[in-house]
Amino acid sequence: MSEVAAAFRELYGTEPDGVWAAPGRVNLIGEYTDFNEGFVMPLALPHTAVAAVSRRTDGVLRIHSADIDGPLVELRVDELEPLSGAGWAAYPAGVVWALREAGHEVTGADIHLTSTVPTGAGLSSSAALEVVTALALRDVFQIHLSMDELARLAQQAENSFVGVPCGIMDQTASACCTAGHVLHLDTRDLAMRQIPFDLPAHGLRLLVVDTRVKHALGDGAYAERRAGCERGARELGVRSLREVAYAQLPEALVQLSSPTVRDYVRHVVSDNERVARVASLLAAGDVRGVGPVLTEGHASLRDDLRVSCAELDLVVDTAVAAGALGARMTGGGFGGSAIVLVEEPAVGPVSKALVAAFEGAGLTRPRVFEAVPSAGARRVG
Ligand code: ADP
Ligand code: MG
């Protein structure tokens, strides 16, 4: 971390006030449920965005990323305009904007960022960037904000300033996950439960497989799924699809006019149920039992919500055929990453099978790494 402080010193000519880190995440189960006030179960990755930050009092905001080949971005805090297309700098600048919109006195800052979270791989590099910025500014300006309030402001930055209509899962995961646990999150009121997730103790591993593809289709499709879910809730006369109990699903489905909306509703209501099932399995110590639930969730995302793609399906089919306990796409889909639950001795064979399958299909070699449930956002220096 001192490397980041040294880079800050070189860039700005002074010591930073501190250094902070915030992780990327993978979601174990509960996909496209967070904008339906539903349930999700993410874990933080060991990969983090790290920020060295100093407070300023002259209204100047300077932002630099070690990972972007470009100059220092210099802005004024009182001239920040939502949706003004500031590129990557819109993520940290949006956090400054959101804090100020919420009435917090943020009078400028020097920020130097770097991140080990793969970008655009469905692992929430954007949320990591927002949350690390929000935490750093909270501390240097001594703002009273709980971690879940901080996550909401980070989401506000992404929704309103950057212009990405994401739900609350990613920022909450980055802010609130703890090492060795998955986070059971109720996105209606941000009620949280840390559930122990010690896979090595059970002889298991969770792999992340980054397909390294991102299909352009994704952005419009997300908004379309969201609109479809909202329409479903309207037609059913509920505030959100969260209100539809799994036991009521058959009678809810027959009330819906469009087959597409019916499919979307089936996915959301059944994925909420899968989160509950995984929570029960983990509570009972049946971690292996989680595998088939993941694969079932993938089928729902593929067939009902239709947000998977050939590369993600290839990961899931190959992994399961090679002996994995279960697998599914994670995140928004249309590329990005999948997760695979495996017995420890199967890590090698499953990884090899994945690489061979991608090679055989003429695809770029996927990146495979272990998801070790890690700490949420924190000060590191
Ligand atoms: P994801 O969050 O799944 O990684 P997004 O498209 O939401 O994908 O966010 C990726 C964007 O976040 C990048 O295109 C870039 O603008 C910004 N970003 C992420 N990490 C960095 C970084 N280290 N430096 C600068 N910008 C970053
Ligand atoms: Mg993102």
Coordinates of C-alpha atoms and ligand atoms in Angstrom, one line a residue:
M1 CA 0.0 0.0 0.0
S2 CA 3.0 2.3 0.6
E3 CA 3.6 2.1 -3.2
V4 CA 0.3 4.0 -3.6
A5 CA 1.3 6.6 -1.0
A6 CA 4.7 7.0 -2.8
A7 CA 2.9 7.4 -6.2
F8 CA 0.6 10.0 -4.5
R9 CA 3.7 11.9 -3.2
E10 CA 5.3 11.9 -6.6
L11 CA 2.2 13.1 -8.3
Y12 CA 1.0 15.8 -5.8
G13 CA 4.2 16.6 -4.0
T14 CA 2.7 16.0 -0.5
E15 CA 1.9 13.1 1.8
P16 CA -1.6 11.7 1.5
D17 CA -3.9 12.0 4.6
G18 CA -4.3 8.2 4.3
V19 CA -4.8 5.2 2.1
W20 CA -8.1 3.2 1.8
A21 CA -9.1 0.0 0.0
A22 CA -12.4 -1.4 -1.2
P23 CA -12.9 -4.8 -2.9
G24 CA -14.6 -6.1 -6.0
R25 CA -17.2 -8.8 -5.4
V26 CA -18.8 -11.9 -6.8
N27 CA -22.4 -12.8 -6.2
L28 CA -23.0 -16.4 -5.0
I29 CA -26.8 -16.3 -5.7
G30 CA -29.6 -13.8 -6.2
E31 CA -29.2 -12.2 -9.6
Y32 CA -31.3 -9.3 -11.0
T33 CA -33.1 -9.4 -7.7
D34 CA -31.6 -6.2 -6.2
F35 CA -33.7 -3.8 -8.2
N36 CA -36.8 -5.9 -7.2
E37 CA -36.2 -5.2 -3.5
G38 CA -35.1 -8.9 -3.3
F39 CA -32.3 -10.9 -1.7
V40 CA -28.7 -11.3 -2.8
M41 CA -25.7 -13.1 -1.4
P42 CA -22.3 -11.6 -2.5
L43 CA -18.8 -12.0 -1.2
A44 CA -15.9 -9.6 -1.4
L45 CA -12.9 -10.6 -3.5
P46 CA -9.2 -10.1 -2.4
H47 CA -8.9 -7.8 -5.4
T48 CA -9.3 -4.1 -4.3
A49 CA -9.3 -0.6 -5.5
V50 CA -6.9 1.4 -3.4
A51 CA -7.0 5.2 -3.0
A52 CA -4.5 7.6 -1.5
V53 CA -6.4 10.8 -0.7
S54 CA -5.8 14.3 0.8
R55 CA -8.3 16.8 1.7
R56 CA -8.4 20.2 0.1
T57 CA -10.3 23.4 1.1
D58 CA -10.1 25.4 -2.1
G59 CA -12.8 23.6 -4.2
V60 CA -10.3 21.8 -6.4
L61 CA -10.7 18.1 -7.1
R62 CA -7.8 16.3 -8.7
I63 CA -8.1 12.7 -9.7
H64 CA -5.5 10.3 -11.1
S65 CA -5.6 6.6 -11.8
A66 CA -2.4 4.6 -12.1
D67 CA -4.2 2.2 -14.4
I68 CA -5.3 4.7 -17.0
D69 CA -2.9 6.1 -19.5
G70 CA -3.9 9.7 -19.3
P71 CA -3.3 13.0 -17.5
L72 CA -4.5 14.1 -14.1
V73 CA -8.2 15.1 -14.2
E74 CA -8.8 18.5 -12.6
L75 CA -12.3 19.6 -11.7
R76 CA -14.1 22.0 -9.4
V77 CA -16.4 20.5 -6.8
D78 CA -19.0 23.3 -7.3
E79 CA -19.1 22.7 -11.0
L80 CA -19.7 19.0 -11.1
E81 CA -22.4 18.1 -13.6
P82 CA -24.2 14.8 -13.7
L83 CA -23.9 12.8 -17.0
S84 CA -21.2 15.2 -18.3
G85 CA -19.2 12.2 -19.6
A86 CA -16.0 12.6 -17.6
G87 CA -15.0 9.0 -18.6
W88 CA -13.5 6.9 -15.8
A89 CA -13.1 9.9 -13.5
A90 CA -16.9 10.2 -13.4
Y91 CA -16.9 7.4 -10.8
P92 CA -14.9 9.1 -8.1
A93 CA -16.2 12.6 -9.2
G94 CA -19.7 11.3 -8.9
V95 CA -19.1 10.3 -5.3
V96 CA -17.9 13.8 -4.5
W97 CA -21.1 15.1 -6.2
A98 CA -23.4 12.6 -4.3
L99 CA -21.8 13.5 -0.9
R100 CA -22.3 17.2 -1.6
E101 CA -25.9 16.7 -2.9
A102 CA -26.6 14.9 0.4
G103 CA -25.4 18.1 2.2
H104 CA -22.0 17.0 3.3
E105 CA -19.2 19.5 3.2
V106 CA -16.6 18.2 0.7
T107 CA -14.4 21.1 -0.2
G108 CA -12.0 19.4 -2.6
A109 CA -9.5 16.6 -2.7
D110 CA -6.4 15.1 -4.3
I111 CA -7.0 11.5 -5.2
H112 CA -4.7 8.8 -6.6
L113 CA -6.3 5.4 -7.4
T114 CA -5.1 2.0 -8.5
S115 CA -7.0 -1.2 -8.6
T116 CA -6.5 -5.0 -9.0
V117 CA -10.2 -5.6 -9.7
P118 CA -10.5 -6.7 -13.4
T119 CA -12.6 -4.1 -15.2
G120 CA -15.7 -4.9 -17.1
A121 CA -15.6 -8.5 -16.0
G122 CA -18.8 -8.3 -13.9
L123 CA -16.7 -8.1 -10.7
S124 CA -17.7 -4.6 -9.8
S125 CA -14.5 -2.6 -10.4
S126 CA -16.8 0.4 -10.7
A127 CA -18.3 -0.1 -7.2
A128 CA -14.9 -0.7 -5.7
L129 CA -13.8 2.7 -7.1
E130 CA -16.8 4.5 -5.8
V131 CA -16.8 2.9 -2.4
V132 CA -13.0 3.5 -1.8
T133 CA -13.5 7.1 -2.8
A134 CA -16.6 7.5 -0.5
L135 CA -14.8 5.9 2.5
A136 CA -11.7 8.0 2.0
L137 CA -13.7 11.3 1.8
R138 CA -15.9 10.3 4.7
D139 CA -12.8 9.9 6.9
V140 CA -10.8 12.9 5.7
F141 CA -13.9 15.2 6.1
Q142 CA -15.0 13.4 9.3
I143 CA -18.5 12.8 7.9
H144 CA -20.9 10.7 10.0
L145 CA -22.0 8.0 7.6
S146 CA -22.6 4.3 8.3
M147 CA -21.3 1.8 5.8
D148 CA -24.7 1.2 4.3
E149 CA -25.4 4.9 3.9
L150 CA -22.0 5.2 2.2
A151 CA -23.0 2.4 -0.1
R152 CA -26.2 4.2 -1.0
L153 CA -24.3 7.4 -1.8
A154 CA -21.9 5.4 -4.0
Q155 CA -24.9 3.9 -5.8
Q156 CA -26.3 7.4 -6.2
A157 CA -23.1 8.4 -7.9
E158 CA -23.3 5.6 -10.4
N159 CA -27.0 6.0 -11.1
S160 CA -27.3 9.7 -11.3
F161 CA -23.8 11.0 -12.1
V162 CA -22.3 8.3 -14.3
G163 CA -25.7 7.3 -15.6
V164 CA -25.7 3.5 -15.0
P165 CA -29.0 2.2 -13.5
C166 CA -27.4 -0.4 -11.2
G167 CA -29.0 -1.8 -8.0
I168 CA -27.6 -1.6 -4.5
M169 CA -25.8 -4.9 -4.3
D170 CA -22.4 -4.0 -5.7
Q171 CA -21.7 -1.0 -3.5
T172 CA -23.1 -2.7 -0.4
A173 CA -21.0 -5.8 -1.0
S174 CA -17.8 -3.7 -1.4
A175 CA -18.6 -1.6 1.7
C176 CA -20.0 -4.3 4.0
C177 CA -18.7 -7.8 3.3
T178 CA -16.4 -9.4 5.8
A179 CA -13.6 -11.9 5.4
G180 CA -14.7 -15.6 5.5
H181 CA -18.4 -14.8 5.0
V182 CA -21.0 -14.3 2.4
L183 CA -23.3 -11.3 2.9
H184 CA -27.0 -12.1 3.1
L185 CA -28.6 -8.8 2.1
D186 CA -32.2 -7.8 2.0
T187 CA -32.1 -5.0 -0.6
R188 CA -35.5 -3.6 0.6
D189 CA -34.1 -2.3 3.9
L190 CA -30.4 -3.3 3.7
A191 CA -30.8 -5.7 6.6
M192 CA -27.6 -7.8 6.6
R193 CA -26.5 -11.1 7.9
Q194 CA -22.9 -12.3 7.7
I195 CA -23.0 -16.0 7.0
P196 CA -19.8 -18.1 7.5
F197 CA -18.4 -19.4 4.2
D198 CA -15.3 -21.4 5.0
L199 CA -15.0 -23.5 1.9
P200 CA -11.5 -24.9 2.7
A201 CA -12.9 -26.3 6.0
H202 CA -15.3 -28.4 3.8
G203 CA -12.6 -29.3 1.2
L204 CA -14.2 -27.0 -1.3
R205 CA -13.2 -24.1 -3.5
L206 CA -15.1 -21.4 -5.4
L207 CA -13.6 -20.4 -8.7
V208 CA -14.2 -17.3 -10.7
V209 CA -14.0 -17.7 -14.4
D210 CA -13.7 -14.5 -16.3
T211 CA -14.7 -15.2 -19.9
R212 CA -13.0 -12.0 -21.0
V213 CA -15.9 -11.2 -23.3
K214 CA -18.4 -8.3 -22.9
H215 CA -21.2 -8.3 -25.4
A216 CA -22.5 -4.8 -26.3
L217 CA -26.0 -6.1 -26.0
G218 CA -25.7 -5.9 -22.2
D219 CA -26.6 -2.2 -21.4
G220 CA -29.9 -2.0 -23.2
A221 CA -30.8 -5.5 -22.0
Y222 CA -30.4 -4.6 -18.4
A223 CA -32.8 -1.6 -18.7
E224 CA -35.2 -3.8 -20.6
R225 CA -35.2 -6.5 -17.9
R226 CA -35.7 -3.9 -15.3
A227 CA -38.6 -2.4 -17.1
G228 CA -40.1 -5.9 -17.6
C229 CA -39.9 -6.6 -13.9
E230 CA -41.5 -3.3 -13.0
R231 CA -44.3 -4.0 -15.4
G232 CA -44.8 -7.4 -13.8
A233 CA -45.0 -5.8 -10.3
R234 CA -47.5 -3.3 -11.6
E235 CA -49.7 -5.9 -13.2
L236 CA -49.6 -8.0 -10.0
G237 CA -50.5 -4.9 -7.9
V238 CA -47.4 -5.1 -5.7
R239 CA -44.7 -2.5 -5.0
S240 CA -42.0 -4.9 -6.2
L241 CA -41.6 -8.5 -7.2
R242 CA -40.1 -9.1 -3.7
E243 CA -43.7 -9.1 -2.5
V244 CA -44.5 -12.2 -4.5
A245 CA -43.9 -15.3 -2.3
Y246 CA -42.5 -18.4 -4.1
A247 CA -45.6 -20.4 -3.1
Q248 CA -47.8 -17.8 -4.9
L249 CA -45.7 -18.0 -8.1
P250 CA -48.1 -20.2 -10.2
E251 CA -51.1 -18.0 -9.5
A252 CA -49.1 -14.9 -10.1
L253 CA -47.9 -16.1 -13.5
V254 CA -51.3 -16.7 -14.9
Q255 CA -52.2 -13.1 -14.1
L256 CA -49.5 -11.7 -16.4
S257 CA -50.3 -10.7 -19.9
S258 CA -47.0 -11.1 -21.7
P259 CA -45.0 -14.3 -21.9
T260 CA -41.7 -12.3 -21.6
V261 CA -42.8 -10.6 -18.4
R262 CA -44.0 -14.0 -17.1
D263 CA -40.5 -15.4 -17.7
Y264 CA -38.8 -12.4 -15.9
V265 CA -41.1 -12.7 -12.9
R266 CA -40.5 -16.5 -12.7
H267 CA -36.7 -15.8 -12.6
V268 CA -36.9 -13.1 -9.9
V269 CA -39.3 -14.9 -7.6
S270 CA -37.4 -18.2 -8.0
D271 CA -34.0 -16.6 -7.5
N272 CA -35.2 -15.0 -4.2
E273 CA -36.2 -18.5 -3.2
R274 CA -32.8 -19.9 -4.2
V275 CA -31.1 -17.3 -1.9
A276 CA -33.2 -18.6 1.0
R277 CA -32.4 -22.1 0.1
V278 CA -28.7 -21.4 0.0
A279 CA -28.9 -19.6 3.3
S280 CA -30.6 -22.7 4.8
L281 CA -28.0 -25.1 3.3
L282 CA -25.1 -23.0 4.7
A283 CA -26.8 -22.8 8.1
A284 CA -27.1 -26.6 8.1
G285 CA -23.5 -27.0 7.1
D286 CA -24.5 -28.6 3.8
V287 CA -22.1 -26.5 1.6
R288 CA -22.0 -29.2 -1.2
G289 CA -25.8 -28.9 -1.5
V290 CA -25.3 -25.3 -2.7
G291 CA -23.8 -26.6 -6.0
P292 CA -27.0 -27.7 -7.7
V293 CA -28.8 -24.5 -6.6
L294 CA -26.1 -22.5 -8.5
T295 CA -26.6 -24.5 -11.7
E296 CA -30.4 -24.2 -11.3
G297 CA -30.0 -20.4 -11.0
H298 CA -27.9 -20.4 -14.2
A299 CA -30.6 -22.2 -16.1
S300 CA -33.1 -19.6 -14.9
L301 CA -30.9 -16.7 -16.0
R302 CA -30.3 -18.4 -19.3
D303 CA -33.8 -19.5 -20.2
D304 CA -36.1 -17.2 -18.3
L305 CA -34.2 -13.9 -18.0
R306 CA -32.1 -14.6 -21.1
V307 CA -29.0 -12.7 -19.9
S308 CA -26.4 -15.4 -20.4
C309 CA -24.4 -15.9 -23.6
A310 CA -22.5 -18.8 -25.3
E311 CA -19.3 -18.2 -23.4
L312 CA -21.0 -18.3 -20.0
D313 CA -23.0 -21.3 -20.9
L314 CA -19.8 -23.0 -22.0
V315 CA -18.2 -22.4 -18.6
V316 CA -21.2 -23.8 -16.8
D317 CA -21.7 -26.8 -19.0
T318 CA -17.9 -27.6 -19.1
A319 CA -17.4 -27.2 -15.4
V320 CA -20.4 -29.4 -14.5
A321 CA -19.4 -32.1 -17.0
A322 CA -15.8 -32.0 -15.6
G323 CA -17.2 -32.8 -12.1
A324 CA -17.9 -29.4 -10.5
L325 CA -20.7 -29.4 -7.9
G326 CA -22.4 -26.5 -9.6
A327 CA -21.8 -23.3 -11.6
R328 CA -23.6 -20.2 -12.8
M329 CA -23.0 -16.8 -14.4
T330 CA -22.6 -14.0 -11.9
G331 CA -23.3 -10.3 -12.3
G332 CA -25.2 -8.8 -15.2
G333 CA -24.4 -11.4 -17.8
F334 CA -23.8 -11.1 -21.6
G335 CA -20.1 -12.0 -20.8
G336 CA -18.2 -11.2 -17.7
S337 CA -17.7 -13.9 -15.2
A338 CA -19.1 -17.2 -13.9
I339 CA -18.5 -19.0 -10.6
V340 CA -17.9 -22.6 -10.1
L341 CA -18.1 -24.6 -6.9
V342 CA -15.7 -27.5 -6.8
E343 CA -14.2 -30.2 -4.6
E344 CA -10.6 -29.1 -3.9
P345 CA -9.0 -32.0 -5.9
A346 CA -11.2 -31.1 -8.9
V347 CA -9.8 -27.5 -9.1
G348 CA -7.0 -28.6 -11.5
P349 CA -9.1 -30.9 -13.8
V350 CA -12.0 -28.4 -14.0
S351 CA -9.7 -25.5 -14.8
K352 CA -8.0 -27.6 -17.5
A353 CA -11.3 -28.6 -19.0
L354 CA -12.4 -24.9 -19.1
V355 CA -9.2 -23.8 -20.8
A356 CA -9.5 -26.7 -23.3
A357 CA -13.1 -25.9 -24.1
F358 CA -12.4 -22.3 -24.7
E359 CA -9.4 -23.2 -26.9
G360 CA -11.5 -25.7 -28.8
A361 CA -14.1 -23.1 -29.5
G362 CA -11.5 -20.6 -30.7
L363 CA -12.1 -18.3 -27.8
T364 CA -9.6 -16.2 -25.7
R365 CA -8.3 -18.2 -22.7
P366 CA -10.5 -17.4 -19.7
R367 CA -8.9 -16.1 -16.5
V368 CA -9.6 -18.5 -13.6
F369 CA -8.9 -17.6 -10.0
E370 CA -10.1 -18.6 -6.6
A371 CA -12.8 -16.5 -4.8
V372 CA -11.5 -16.2 -1.3
P373 CA -14.2 -14.4 0.8
S374 CA -12.3 -11.2 1.8
A375 CA -12.8 -8.0 3.8
G376 CA -15.0 -5.1 2.8
A377 CA -13.8 -1.5 2.5
R378 CA -11.3 -0.3 5.1
R379 CA -8.5 2.1 5.8
V380 CA -5.1 0.5 5.1
G381 CA -2.6 3.3 5.7
Ligands
ADP1 P1 -17.4 -3.6 -13.7 O1 -17.9 -2.7 -12.6 O2 -18.2 -4.8 -13.9 O3 -15.9 -3.8 -13.7 P2 -18.2 -1.3 -15.2 O4 -18.3 -1.1 -16.7 O5 -19.3 -1.0 -14.3 O6 -17.7 -2.8 -15.1 O7 -17.0 -0.4 -14.7 C1 -15.7 -0.4 -15.3 C2 -15.3 1.0 -15.5 O8 -14.9 1.5 -14.2 C3 -14.0 1.2 -16.4 O9 -14.4 1.3 -17.7 C4 -13.5 2.5 -15.8 O10 -14.2 3.6 -16.4 C5 -13.8 2.4 -14.3 N1 -12.6 1.8 -13.6 C6 -12.5 0.7 -13.0 N2 -11.3 0.5 -12.4 C7 -10.6 1.6 -12.7 C8 -9.3 2.0 -12.5 N3 -8.4 1.3 -11.8 N4 -8.9 3.2 -12.9 C9 -9.7 4.0 -13.6 N5 -11.0 3.6 -13.9 C10 -11.4 2.5 -13.5
MG2 MG -19.8 -1.9 -12.5

